[in-house]
Amino acid sequence: MSAHCQLTGAQPGFGNTISHSHRRTSRRFDPNIQRKRYWLPAEGRHVRLTLSARAIKIVDVIGVEAAVARIRARGVKV
């Protein structure tokens, strides 16, 4: 599963880990990605979405149908 949110588009950020001696090594900052299943009443079926923790809160506020509409507007198949 890639670290990519379907709703917000959050992706990994990249940076450096800096040691005590100030040597730098590459690292990834991954978003908190979860797979969550929602009931979509308009279609009479469940949809499984790959969302960040922040996007799960957004779905709680705007609702599943509006969230799926936003995801489809981004061109992602649900």
Short mmCIF file of C-alpha atoms in Angstrom, two decimals, residues 7-10 12-14 18-20 24 27 40 42 44-46 53-55 57 59 62-64 67 70:
data_model
loop_
_atom_site.label_atom_id
_atom_site.label_comp_id
_atom_site.label_asym_id
_atom_site.label_seq_id
_atom_site.Cartn_x
_atom_site.Cartn_y
_atom_site.Cartn_z
CA LEU A 7 -8.93 12.59 -0.38
CA THR A 8 -6.22 15.12 0.48
CA GLY A 9 -3.44 13.82 -1.75
CA ALA A 10 -1.00 13.69 1.17
CA PRO A 12 5.54 11.27 1.92
CA GLY A 13 7.86 14.17 2.55
CA PHE A 14 11.61 13.72 2.34
CA ILE A 18 20.95 14.50 11.45
CA SER A 19 23.11 12.56 13.89
CA HIS A 20 24.94 13.90 16.91
CA ARG A 24 23.01 13.56 7.32
CA ARG A 27 14.65 9.67 5.50
CA LEU A 40 -22.18 4.55 0.59
CA ALA A 42 -26.42 6.29 -2.75
CA GLY A 44 -25.96 0.66 -1.80
CA ARG A 45 -22.45 -0.66 -1.24
CA HIS A 46 -19.34 -0.30 0.88
CA ALA A 53 -5.85 10.47 9.76
CA ARG A 54 -6.65 14.10 8.94
CA ALA A 55 -8.83 13.02 5.99
CA LYS A 57 -11.73 13.69 10.36
CA VAL A 59 -15.03 12.72 6.18
CA ILE A 62 -18.51 16.67 5.37
CA GLY A 63 -19.94 13.16 5.07
CA VAL A 64 -19.05 10.12 2.99
CA ALA A 67 -15.89 12.98 0.29
CA ARG A 70 -14.26 15.07 -4.07
#
